[in-house]
Coordinates of C-alpha atoms and ligand atoms in Angstrom, one line a residue:
M35 CA -15.0 6.3 10.1
A36 CA -11.5 7.5 9.9
A37 CA -10.5 4.4 11.8
A38 CA -12.6 2.2 9.5
L39 CA -10.7 3.8 6.5
A40 CA -7.3 3.1 8.1
L41 CA -8.4 -0.6 8.4
A42 CA -9.5 -0.6 4.8
E43 CA -6.0 0.3 3.8
R44 CA -4.7 -3.0 5.1
G45 CA -6.5 -4.8 2.4
R46 CA -5.6 -2.5 -0.5
G47 CA -4.1 -4.3 -3.4
R48 CA -5.2 -7.7 -2.1
T49 CA -9.0 -8.0 -2.3
A50 CA -9.8 -7.7 -6.0
P51 CA -12.3 -8.1 -7.5
N52 CA -13.8 -7.2 -4.2
P53 CA -13.5 -3.8 -2.7
N54 CA -11.2 -3.2 0.3
V55 CA -13.6 -2.3 3.1
G56 CA -13.0 -1.4 6.7
C57 CA -15.4 -1.7 9.6
V58 CA -15.4 -0.6 13.3
L59 CA -18.1 -1.6 15.8
V60 CA -18.6 0.8 18.7
R61 CA -20.8 0.2 21.8
D62 CA -21.1 2.6 24.7
G63 CA -18.1 4.5 23.4
H64 CA -15.8 1.4 23.3
V65 CA -14.5 -0.4 20.1
V66 CA -15.9 -3.9 20.2
G67 CA -14.9 -5.2 16.8
R68 CA -12.7 -4.3 13.9
G69 CA -12.5 -5.8 10.5
W70 CA -11.2 -5.3 7.0
T71 CA -11.7 -7.4 3.8
Q72 CA -9.3 -10.3 3.9
P73 CA -7.0 -11.2 0.9
G74 CA -8.9 -12.7 -2.0
G75 CA -12.0 -10.6 -0.9
R76 CA -13.5 -12.8 1.8
P77 CA -14.3 -12.6 4.7
H78 CA -15.8 -9.2 4.3
A79 CA -14.9 -6.5 6.9
E80 CA -18.3 -6.5 8.6
A81 CA -18.2 -10.4 9.0
M82 CA -14.8 -10.1 10.6
A83 CA -15.8 -7.2 12.9
L84 CA -19.0 -9.0 14.0
A85 CA -17.2 -12.2 14.7
Q86 CA -14.8 -10.3 16.9
A87 CA -17.5 -8.5 18.8
G88 CA -19.7 -11.6 19.5
D89 CA -22.6 -10.6 21.8
K90 CA -21.2 -7.1 22.1
A91 CA -22.4 -6.3 18.6
R92 CA -26.0 -6.1 19.8
G93 CA -27.0 -2.4 20.0
A94 CA -23.6 -1.3 18.6
T95 CA -23.0 1.3 15.8
A96 CA -21.2 -0.2 12.7
Y97 CA -19.0 2.3 10.9
V98 CA -18.3 0.8 7.5
T99 CA -16.6 2.4 4.5
L100 CA -19.1 0.9 1.9
E101 CA -22.8 0.0 2.1
P102 CA -23.1 -3.6 3.4
C103 CA -23.5 -6.0 0.7
A104 CA -27.0 -7.5 0.0
H105 CA -25.8 -10.4 -2.0
E106 CA -25.0 -13.9 -0.7
S107 CA -22.4 -15.9 -2.3
P108 CA -21.1 -19.4 -1.8
R109 CA -18.0 -17.8 -0.1
G110 CA -20.1 -16.0 2.5
P111 CA -23.4 -14.5 3.8
A112 CA -24.7 -11.0 2.8
C113 CA -23.3 -8.5 5.3
A114 CA -26.6 -6.6 5.6
D115 CA -28.2 -9.9 6.8
L116 CA -25.4 -10.5 9.3
L117 CA -25.9 -7.0 10.7
V118 CA -29.6 -7.5 11.0
Q119 CA -29.3 -10.8 12.7
T120 CA -26.7 -9.5 15.3
R121 CA -29.1 -6.6 16.0
V122 CA -26.8 -3.6 15.6
A123 CA -28.6 -0.4 16.3
R124 CA -27.1 1.8 13.7
V125 CA -25.0 1.7 10.6
V126 CA -22.9 4.6 9.3
A127 CA -21.5 4.1 5.8
A128 CA -19.2 6.3 3.8
L129 CA -20.5 5.3 0.4
R130 CA -23.3 3.6 -1.4
D131 CA -22.2 0.5 -3.3
P132 CA -22.6 0.9 -7.0
D133 CA -22.4 -2.8 -7.5
P134 CA -25.9 -3.6 -9.1
R135 CA -26.2 -6.6 -6.7
T136 CA -26.3 -4.2 -3.8
D137 CA -26.7 -0.6 -5.0
G138 CA -29.1 0.7 -2.2
S139 CA -30.6 -2.7 -1.3
G140 CA -28.1 -3.2 1.5
F141 CA -29.3 0.0 3.1
A142 CA -33.0 -0.9 2.4
R143 CA -32.6 -4.2 4.2
L144 CA -31.2 -2.5 7.3
Y145 CA -34.0 0.2 7.3
D146 CA -36.6 -2.5 7.0
A147 CA -35.3 -4.2 10.0
G148 CA -35.4 -1.0 12.0
I149 CA -31.8 -0.2 12.0
Q150 CA -30.8 3.5 11.8
V151 CA -28.8 4.2 8.6
E152 CA -26.7 7.2 7.7
F153 CA -24.3 7.5 4.7
G154 CA -22.0 10.0 3.0
V155 CA -19.5 10.3 6.0
L156 CA -15.9 10.8 4.6
E157 CA -17.2 9.9 1.1
A158 CA -14.3 11.4 -0.8
E159 CA -11.7 9.6 1.3
A160 CA -13.6 6.3 0.8
R161 CA -13.7 6.9 -3.0
R162 CA -10.0 7.3 -3.0
S163 CA -9.6 4.2 -0.8
M164 CA -11.6 2.0 -3.1
A165 CA -10.7 3.7 -6.4
G166 CA -9.7 0.3 -7.9
F167 CA -13.1 -1.3 -7.3
L168 CA -15.0 1.9 -8.3
T169 CA -13.0 2.5 -11.5
R170 CA -13.6 -1.2 -12.6
L171 CA -17.3 -0.8 -12.1
A172 CA -17.6 2.6 -13.7
H173 CA -15.2 2.2 -16.6
G174 CA -14.5 -1.5 -17.0
R175 CA -10.8 -1.1 -16.5
P176 CA -8.4 -0.9 -13.6
H177 CA -7.6 2.4 -11.7
I178 CA -4.2 3.4 -13.1
T179 CA -1.4 5.2 -11.2
L180 CA 1.5 6.5 -13.3
K181 CA 4.7 6.6 -11.2
L182 CA 7.6 8.9 -12.6
A183 CA 11.0 9.4 -10.9
T184 CA 12.5 12.4 -12.7
S185 CA 15.3 15.0 -12.6
L186 CA 14.3 18.7 -12.2
D187 CA 14.4 19.0 -15.9
G188 CA 11.9 16.1 -16.3
R189 CA 14.3 13.3 -17.4
I190 CA 13.9 9.7 -16.4
A191 CA 17.3 8.4 -17.7
L192 CA 20.5 9.6 -19.2
S193 CA 20.7 9.3 -23.0
T194 CA 22.8 6.1 -22.4
G195 CA 19.6 4.6 -20.7
E196 CA 21.2 4.8 -17.2
S197 CA 18.5 5.5 -14.6
K198 CA 19.7 3.8 -11.4
W199 CA 19.2 5.9 -9.5
I200 CA 17.7 9.2 -10.0
T201 CA 16.0 9.5 -6.6
G202 CA 17.3 8.7 -3.2
P203 CA 16.6 5.8 -0.8
Q204 CA 13.6 7.4 1.0
A205 CA 11.9 8.1 -2.3
R206 CA 12.5 4.5 -3.4
A207 CA 11.3 3.1 -0.2
H208 CA 8.1 5.1 -0.6
A209 CA 7.7 3.8 -4.2
H210 CA 7.8 0.2 -2.7
L211 CA 5.1 1.1 -0.3
E212 CA 3.0 2.2 -3.2
R213 CA 3.6 -1.0 -5.0
A214 CA 2.3 -2.9 -2.0
R215 CA -1.0 -1.0 -2.4
H216 CA -1.6 -2.1 -6.1
D217 CA -2.7 -5.3 -7.5
A218 CA -0.3 -5.2 -10.4
I219 CA 2.7 -3.2 -11.8
L220 CA 3.3 -2.8 -15.5
V221 CA 6.5 -1.8 -17.4
G222 CA 7.2 -1.6 -21.1
R223 CA 9.6 -4.0 -22.8
G224 CA 12.3 -1.1 -23.0
T225 CA 12.4 -0.8 -19.2
F226 CA 12.4 -4.6 -18.8
L227 CA 15.5 -4.9 -21.0
A228 CA 17.2 -1.8 -19.6
D229 CA 16.7 -2.3 -15.9
S230 CA 15.7 -6.0 -15.4
P231 CA 13.3 -4.7 -12.6
K232 CA 12.2 -7.1 -9.9
L233 CA 9.2 -4.8 -9.0
D234 CA 9.1 -6.5 -5.5
V235 CA 8.4 -4.8 -2.2
R236 CA 11.7 -4.6 -0.2
L237 CA 10.2 -3.3 3.0
P238 CA 10.4 -5.0 6.3
G239 CA 7.2 -6.9 6.9
L240 CA 5.8 -6.3 3.5
G241 CA 7.9 -8.8 1.5
D242 CA 4.8 -10.9 0.7
R243 CA 2.9 -7.9 -0.8
A244 CA 4.7 -7.9 -4.2
P245 CA 2.1 -7.2 -6.9
R246 CA 1.7 -9.1 -10.1
R247 CA 4.1 -8.1 -12.8
I248 CA 2.8 -7.2 -16.2
L249 CA 5.0 -6.6 -19.3
L250 CA 3.7 -4.4 -22.1
S251 CA 5.2 -5.9 -25.3
S252 CA 3.7 -6.9 -28.7
T253 CA 6.8 -8.9 -29.5
G254 CA 7.2 -11.3 -26.6
P255 CA 8.4 -13.6 -25.0
T256 CA 6.7 -13.6 -21.6
P257 CA 9.4 -13.9 -19.0
P258 CA 8.9 -16.5 -16.1
G259 CA 7.0 -14.9 -13.2
W260 CA 5.5 -12.2 -15.6
E261 CA 2.2 -11.8 -17.4
R262 CA 2.2 -10.1 -20.7
V263 CA -0.1 -7.8 -22.6
A264 CA 0.4 -7.0 -26.3
D265 CA -1.7 -3.8 -26.2
M266 CA -2.2 -1.6 -23.1
R267 CA -6.0 -1.9 -23.3
D268 CA -5.6 -5.7 -22.7
V269 CA -5.0 -4.8 -19.0
R270 CA -9.0 -4.7 -18.9
D271 CA -9.1 -8.4 -19.4
L272 CA -6.6 -9.4 -16.6
S273 CA -8.7 -10.9 -13.8
A274 CA -8.5 -9.6 -10.3
I275 CA -6.5 -6.5 -11.3
D276 CA -8.5 -3.4 -10.2
S277 CA -5.5 -1.2 -9.4
L278 CA -2.4 -0.9 -11.7
M279 CA 0.8 1.0 -11.3
V280 CA 2.6 1.9 -14.4
E281 CA 6.3 2.3 -13.7
G282 CA 7.5 3.3 -17.2
G283 CA 9.3 3.9 -19.2
A284 CA 8.4 6.8 -21.4
K285 CA 6.7 5.0 -24.2
A286 CA 4.5 2.9 -21.8
A287 CA 3.6 6.1 -19.8
T288 CA 2.8 7.9 -23.1
A289 CA 0.5 5.1 -24.3
F290 CA -1.6 5.4 -21.0
L291 CA -1.7 9.2 -21.2
R292 CA -2.7 9.1 -24.8
A293 CA -5.6 6.8 -24.0
D294 CA -6.5 9.2 -21.1
W295 CA -6.4 6.3 -18.7
V296 CA -4.1 7.8 -16.0
D297 CA -6.2 8.5 -12.9
R298 CA -3.3 9.3 -10.5
L299 CA 0.2 10.6 -11.0
L300 CA 3.1 10.1 -8.5
L301 CA 6.0 12.2 -9.2
Y302 CA 9.2 11.7 -7.3
R303 CA 11.5 14.6 -8.4
A304 CA 15.2 14.6 -7.5
P305 CA 17.2 17.9 -7.2
I306 CA 19.5 17.1 -10.1
L307 CA 19.7 18.3 -13.7
I308 CA 20.4 15.8 -16.4
G309 CA 20.3 17.8 -19.6
G310 CA 19.5 15.9 -22.8
G311 CA 18.6 12.3 -21.6
K312 CA 15.2 10.6 -21.9
P313 CA 12.1 12.7 -21.3
A314 CA 9.5 11.3 -18.8
V315 CA 6.9 11.2 -21.4
E316 CA 6.6 11.7 -25.2
G317 CA 3.9 13.6 -27.1
F318 CA 0.5 12.2 -26.4
G319 CA -1.6 14.2 -28.8
L320 CA -2.2 17.6 -27.1
A321 CA -3.5 20.1 -29.7
A322 CA -3.5 23.3 -27.5
L323 CA -2.2 24.3 -24.2
S324 CA -5.7 25.0 -23.0
E325 CA -6.2 21.2 -23.1
A326 CA -3.4 20.7 -20.7
H327 CA -4.9 22.9 -18.0
D328 CA -7.2 21.9 -15.2
R329 CA -6.7 18.3 -15.8
W330 CA -4.6 17.5 -12.6
R331 CA -5.1 18.5 -9.0
L332 CA -2.4 18.5 -6.5
L333 CA -3.4 16.2 -3.5
D334 CA -0.1 15.8 -1.6
S335 CA 3.4 17.3 -1.6
R336 CA 6.3 16.6 0.7
L337 CA 9.9 16.0 0.9
L338 CA 11.3 12.4 1.0
G339 CA 15.0 12.8 1.9
S340 CA 16.1 15.4 -0.7
D341 CA 13.5 14.6 -3.3
R342 CA 10.2 16.2 -3.7
F343 CA 7.2 13.8 -3.8
E344 CA 3.9 15.0 -5.3
V345 CA 0.6 13.2 -5.8
Y346 CA -1.8 14.5 -8.4
E347 CA -5.3 13.2 -9.1
R348 CA -7.0 13.8 -12.4
N349 CA -10.0 16.2 -12.2
A350 CA -12.5 14.3 -14.1
C351 CA -12.8 11.0 -16.1
S352 CA -14.1 11.3 -19.6
P353 CA -17.2 8.9 -20.0
E354 CA -15.4 6.7 -22.5
S355 CA -12.3 6.2 -20.6
Ligands
LIG192 N1 13.0 7.1 -13.9 C1 12.0 6.3 -14.0 O1 11.0 6.6 -13.3 C2 12.1 5.2 -15.0 C3 11.1 4.3 -14.9 C4 11.0 3.2 -15.8 C5 12.0 3.3 -16.9 N2 12.9 4.3 -16.9 C6 13.8 4.3 -18.1 O2 13.2 4.4 -19.3 C7 13.9 3.8 -20.4 C8 12.9 2.8 -21.1 O3 11.9 3.6 -21.6 P1 11.3 3.4 -23.1 O4 10.4 4.6 -23.4 O5 12.5 3.3 -24.0 O6 10.6 2.0 -23.1 P2 9.4 1.4 -22.4 O7 8.2 2.3 -22.3 O8 9.8 0.8 -21.1 O9 9.0 0.2 -23.3 C9 8.6 0.5 -24.7 C10 8.1 -0.9 -25.2 O10 6.8 -1.2 -24.7 C11 6.1 -2.0 -25.7 N3 4.7 -1.5 -26.0 C12 3.7 -2.3 -26.3 N4 2.7 -1.6 -26.5 C13 2.9 -0.3 -26.4 C14 2.3 0.9 -26.7 N5 0.9 0.9 -27.0 N6 3.0 2.0 -26.5 C15 4.2 2.0 -26.2 N7 4.9 0.9 -25.9 C16 4.4 -0.2 -26.1 C17 6.8 -1.9 -26.9 O11 7.6 -3.2 -26.8 P3 7.5 -4.1 -28.1 O12 8.3 -3.5 -29.1 O13 8.0 -5.4 -27.6 O14 6.0 -4.2 -28.5 C18 7.8 -0.8 -26.7 O15 9.0 -0.9 -27.4 C19 15.0 3.0 -19.7 O16 16.2 3.8 -19.9 C20 14.7 3.0 -18.3 O17 15.7 2.9 -17.4 C21 13.0 5.2 -16.0

């Protein structure tokens, strides 16, 4: 399943509105097929792995990061049917698919055909991998990552607005990798005007992975090559955006925090002090310190060059967000 999850990562940020799934077929201790959801959402991971395995799929175990789909579409067959037709012996899935068109019926179809089914293997990891798809289904909005590059004293720019660069080259390269994993990136008009950000992916081999660029501005105009939303909640209506990275500035970040829409926090912290300058976020309506505690859980922490990189995941999503 870990190998299937690694394959699933290849599709992350490119498969919306479909989930980025990974699949590994194993027979007699050998991998006979590998697949991952292709850009645009089709072919599905299972279809790719089965095509690769050919006759060797018969009697194999399929490790798949999401319940095989039970719904046909004009763009391809139902993966549960494909697995039945090729007579795999066993399907191990990480997660049941909450999409109402499948939601248990993919597993049922496999059971009915005499295929052994297990699920719940590496479920938490699979939830993280497909957070965009799952958040869209559960909350009707994209999964939102807020990225902040700050000084030790929590500043994102000097008071003059200068912010290039607070962090070093390793941290910036890592942020580009994160861009490649998202469907879209959003900045506020203040950042657009101050930094003219390209928001592309300047990493060897990943130049074609630049996400869509969204400008948050009620005053327009929409620059060429950008899409614009006048209100942050309008990101719900952008098609095929299930994962969104907010890259600032402070006002845009604050708007998403105030709405309680930030699911994941990426903090790149440089070993510098700025003093004064622009705080990373403004007030977002906290009434008491007790409200601030237990909201964020540290998932990862490491050094990137001389900068400290931390990933936080929020503990729970309120039902309305
Ligand atoms: N270090 C970092 O990680 C980092 C990252 C990005 C930016 N920065 C720095 O941050 C500074 C810019 O930050 P900023 O806070 O001044 O501006 P900002 O957040 O980039 O943009 C603010 C603008 O976004 C628009 N907006 C629309 N709806 C909004 C809403 N609901 N809430 C808030 N804004 C909304 C408004 O534009 P309209 O008036 O057009 O509606 C508002 O003026 C720059 O100095 C930049 O260099 C640093």
